CSV table of C-alpha atoms in Angstrom, one decimal:
chain,number,residue,atom,x,y,z
A,8,MET,CA,93.1,112.5,127.0
A,9,HIS,CA,94.1,109.7,125.0
A,10,LEU,CA,97.6,108.3,124.6
A,11,LEU,CA,98.9,107.4,121.3
A,12,LEU,CA,101.8,105.5,121.0
A,13,ASP,CA,104.7,104.4,118.3
A,14,ALA,CA,105.2,100.8,118.1
A,15,ALA,CA,108.6,99.5,117.4
A,16,ASN,CA,111.7,100.5,119.6
A,17,THR,CA,108.9,102.3,121.9
A,18,ILE,CA,106.6,99.6,123.4
A,19,ILE,CA,107.9,96.8,121.6
A,20,TYR,CA,111.4,95.4,120.3
A,21,LYS,CA,113.4,92.2,119.6
A,22,PRO,CA,115.6,91.9,122.9
A,23,LYS,CA,118.2,89.5,121.2
A,24,PHE,CA,119.0,91.9,118.2
A,25,TYR,CA,121.9,93.5,119.7
A,26,THR,CA,124.0,90.9,120.6
A,27,THR,CA,123.1,88.6,117.7
A,28,PHE,CA,124.3,91.5,115.2
A,29,VAL,CA,127.5,92.1,117.6
A,30,ASP,CA,128.3,88.6,117.8
A,31,VAL,CA,127.6,88.3,114.0
A,32,VAL,CA,130.0,90.9,113.0
A,33,ASN,CA,132.3,90.3,115.4
A,34,ALA,CA,133.2,86.3,114.3
A,35,ASN,CA,133.1,87.6,110.4
A,36,ALA,CA,135.0,91.1,110.5
A,37,GLN,CA,137.5,89.9,113.4
A,38,THR,CA,136.5,93.0,115.5
A,39,ASN,CA,135.4,93.8,119.0
A,40,ILE,CA,132.3,95.7,118.6
A,41,GLU,CA,130.4,96.8,121.9
A,42,ILE,CA,126.7,96.5,122.0
A,43,GLU,CA,126.4,99.9,123.7
A,44,GLU,CA,128.6,101.3,120.7
A,45,LEU,CA,126.3,99.6,118.0
A,46,SER,CA,122.9,100.9,120.0
A,47,LYS,CA,124.1,104.0,119.6
A,48,ILE,CA,125.3,104.2,115.9
A,49,HIS,CA,122.6,102.0,115.1
A,50,LYS,CA,119.9,105.0,116.4
A,51,ILE,CA,122.1,107.9,114.5
A,52,ILE,CA,121.4,105.7,111.4
A,53,SER,CA,117.9,104.9,111.6
A,54,GLU,CA,117.4,108.4,111.7
A,55,CYS,CA,118.5,108.9,108.2
A,56,PHE,CA,116.5,106.2,106.8
A,57,THR,CA,113.0,105.7,106.1
A,58,PHE,CA,111.8,102.2,106.8
A,59,PRO,CA,109.2,100.6,104.4
A,60,ASP,CA,105.7,99.3,106.1
A,61,LYS,CA,107.1,95.8,104.7
A,62,THR,CA,111.1,95.3,105.1
A,63,SER,CA,113.1,93.5,102.8
A,64,LYS,CA,116.3,91.6,102.4
A,65,GLU,CA,117.4,94.6,99.9
A,66,PHE,CA,116.7,96.9,102.6
A,67,TYR,CA,118.2,95.5,105.2
A,68,TYR,CA,121.3,95.0,102.8
A,69,ASP,CA,121.4,98.6,102.1
A,70,PHE,CA,120.8,99.8,106.2
A,71,ASN,CA,123.6,97.1,107.0
A,72,LYS,CA,126.0,98.7,104.7
A,73,GLU,CA,125.9,102.3,106.2
A,74,LEU,CA,125.9,101.1,109.5
A,75,LEU,CA,129.1,98.8,108.8
A,76,TYR,CA,130.5,101.8,107.2
A,77,ALA,CA,129.9,103.7,110.0
A,78,PHE,CA,132.3,101.2,112.1
A,79,GLY,CA,135.1,101.2,109.5
A,80,ILE,CA,133.9,97.8,108.2
A,81,VAL,CA,133.8,96.7,104.7
A,82,PRO,CA,130.4,95.2,104.3
A,83,SER,CA,131.3,91.8,102.1
A,84,ALA,CA,128.3,90.1,100.8
A,85,ALA,CA,128.6,87.1,102.8
A,86,LEU,CA,128.6,89.5,106.2
A,87,LEU,CA,125.5,91.3,104.8
A,88,ASN,CA,123.6,87.8,104.2
A,89,THR,CA,124.7,86.7,107.3
A,90,LEU,CA,123.6,89.1,109.3
A,91,PHE,CA,120.3,89.5,107.4
A,92,THR,CA,119.4,85.8,108.1
A,93,SER,CA,120.5,85.5,112.0
A,94,CYS,CA,119.2,89.1,113.0
A,95,SER,CA,115.9,89.7,110.4
A,96,TYR,CA,113.4,87.2,112.2
A,97,LEU,CA,113.9,87.5,115.7
A,98,PRO,CA,110.9,87.7,118.0
A,99,TRP,CA,109.3,90.9,119.2
A,100,GLU,CA,108.8,91.5,122.9
A,101,LYS,CA,106.9,94.1,125.1
A,102,TYR,CA,109.8,96.5,126.9
A,103,GLU,CA,109.6,95.7,130.9
A,104,ASP,CA,108.6,99.7,131.3
A,105,THR,CA,105.5,99.1,129.8
A,106,LYS,CA,103.6,98.0,132.6
A,107,TRP,CA,103.6,101.2,133.7
A,108,LEU,CA,100.9,102.2,130.8
A,109,ASN,CA,98.2,100.6,133.3
A,110,GLU,CA,99.0,103.2,135.4
A,111,ILE,CA,97.8,105.8,133.3
A,112,ASN,CA,93.9,106.0,133.3
A,113,CYS,CA,92.9,106.7,129.6
A,114,GLU,CA,92.1,104.9,126.3
A,115,LYS,CA,95.5,104.1,124.1
A,116,SER,CA,96.0,103.6,120.5
A,117,VAL,CA,99.0,102.6,118.4
A,118,LEU,CA,100.4,104.6,115.1
A,119,SER,CA,102.7,102.6,113.4
A,120,ASN,CA,104.9,102.6,110.3
A,121,PHE,CA,104.3,98.8,110.1
A,122,HIS,CA,102.6,96.0,108.2
A,123,ASN,CA,99.3,94.3,109.2
A,124,GLY,CA,101.2,91.7,111.2
A,125,LEU,CA,101.5,94.0,114.0
A,126,LYS,CA,97.7,93.2,114.9
A,127,ASP,CA,99.0,90.3,115.9
A,128,ILE,CA,101.9,91.2,117.7
A,129,MET,CA,99.8,93.8,120.0
A,130,GLU,CA,97.6,91.4,120.5
A,131,LEU,CA,99.8,88.5,121.9
A,132,LEU,CA,101.9,91.1,123.6
A,133,PHE,CA,99.1,93.4,125.1
A,134,PRO,CA,95.5,91.8,124.7
A,135,GLY,CA,92.7,94.2,124.7
A,136,GLN,CA,94.9,97.2,125.9
A,137,PHE,CA,94.5,99.4,122.6
A,138,GLN,CA,91.4,100.9,121.5
A,139,SER,CA,93.0,101.2,117.9
A,140,LEU,CA,95.8,100.6,115.5
A,141,THR,CA,96.6,103.0,112.6
A,142,ILE,CA,99.3,101.2,110.3
A,143,SER,CA,100.8,102.8,107.6
A,144,GLU,CA,100.1,99.6,105.3
A,145,ASN,CA,96.6,100.6,105.2
A,146,GLU,CA,96.8,104.4,105.0
A,147,ASN,CA,98.8,105.0,102.1
A,148,CYS,CA,100.9,107.3,103.9
A,149,ARG,CA,103.4,106.9,106.9
A,150,LYS,CA,105.6,108.9,109.4
A,151,PRO,CA,106.9,111.6,109.1
A,152,ASP,CA,104.1,112.6,107.0
A,153,VAL,CA,101.4,114.5,109.2
A,154,ASN,CA,98.7,113.4,107.1
A,155,PHE,CA,99.4,109.8,108.8
A,156,TYR,CA,99.1,111.5,112.1
A,157,LEU,CA,95.8,113.3,110.9
A,158,ALA,CA,94.8,109.8,109.9
A,159,ALA,CA,94.6,108.7,113.4
A,160,VAL,CA,93.3,111.8,115.0
A,161,LYS,CA,90.5,111.3,112.5
A,162,LYS,CA,90.1,107.5,113.6
A,163,LEU,CA,89.8,108.6,117.3
A,164,ASP,CA,87.7,111.7,116.6
A,165,ILE,CA,89.1,113.7,118.9
A,166,ASP,CA,90.9,117.0,119.1
A,167,PRO,CA,94.9,116.6,118.5
A,168,SER,CA,95.3,118.9,121.6
A,169,GLU,CA,93.6,116.1,124.0
A,170,ILE,CA,96.3,113.4,122.3
A,171,VAL,CA,99.5,112.5,123.9
A,172,TYR,CA,101.9,111.0,121.6
A,173,VAL,CA,104.9,108.9,122.4
A,174,GLY,CA,107.8,107.7,120.0
A,175,ASP,CA,111.4,107.2,119.7
A,176,SER,CA,112.4,109.0,116.4
A,177,VAL,CA,112.9,112.9,116.7
A,178,LYS,CA,112.3,113.3,113.2
A,179,LEU,CA,109.5,110.5,112.4
A,180,ASP,CA,107.6,110.9,115.7
A,181,LEU,CA,108.4,114.4,117.8
A,182,GLU,CA,108.5,116.8,115.3
A,183,PRO,CA,105.1,115.6,113.0
A,184,ALA,CA,102.9,115.1,116.0
A,185,MET,CA,103.8,118.3,117.6
A,186,ALA,CA,103.1,119.9,114.0
A,187,VAL,CA,99.3,118.5,113.8
A,188,GLY,CA,99.3,119.6,117.9
A,189,MET,CA,99.6,116.6,120.1
A,190,LYS,CA,101.4,117.2,123.1
A,191,ALA,CA,104.4,114.6,122.5
A,192,PHE,CA,107.3,113.0,124.5
A,193,LEU,CA,110.6,111.5,123.2
A,194,ILE,CA,111.0,107.8,124.8
A,195,ASP,CA,114.9,107.9,125.2
A,196,ARG,CA,115.9,104.8,127.1
A,197,GLY,CA,119.4,104.9,126.0
A,198,ASN,CA,119.9,108.8,126.7
A,199,TYR,CA,120.8,109.3,123.3
A,200,TYR,CA,118.8,112.7,123.0
A,201,PRO,CA,120.2,114.4,126.1
A,202,HIS,CA,119.2,117.7,125.0
A,203,CYS,CA,116.0,116.9,123.9
A,204,ARG,CA,113.5,119.1,126.0
A,205,HIS,CA,110.7,116.5,125.8
A,206,ARG,CA,112.4,113.5,126.3
A,207,ILE,CA,111.3,110.8,129.0
A,208,SER,CA,113.5,107.9,129.8
A,209,SER,CA,111.1,105.2,130.4
A,210,PHE,CA,107.1,105.1,130.5
A,211,ARG,CA,107.2,105.6,134.3
A,212,ASP,CA,108.6,109.1,133.8
A,213,LEU,CA,105.4,109.5,131.3
A,214,ALA,CA,102.9,108.2,134.1
A,215,GLU,CA,104.6,110.9,136.6
A,216,LYS,CA,104.5,113.8,134.3
A,217,ILE,CA,100.6,112.9,133.9
A,218,LYS,CA,99.6,112.8,137.4
């Protein structure tokens, strides 16, 4: 068995993002958005967008416009600019439950829509833990394209049926991974997808399933 993992919002995240976003919107739009409300709507909007390998100011303007519309807030240029400058360069950290990956005795790799900077992030947060990284910037394709998943299969040189894949998106992760023959799980820490038959709520769940 080989464990293949998505990166952003699966094993790494920006812990200050939601708090910063809420503080900026509430201060500028004179409203009272709650973090739990933001996290759910942000997740829904994220499923409707295709994130580029390298995000830009223009991309986040478009994304945050749709997010603000979902709250009934008219997105002024000043608010969009403040959100970008406040939220875009927050530091990545690893999720606390990734410690359970150490309980899974197999080789592990990463497959991610990301730029080459992911190599440094992984080495900082998970030194020596992953056998390989398959990064969209290097492959000329990206999720949910099944060819991106097949590129990882070719790199690992194993049958897809021997791969257990975990990601946080139904559209970008779960569906294409299963389409190429991997056993796939949706990590859903926020319980956004209670009807998904393939969900896990943490990597502790995964460790217990694999055992």
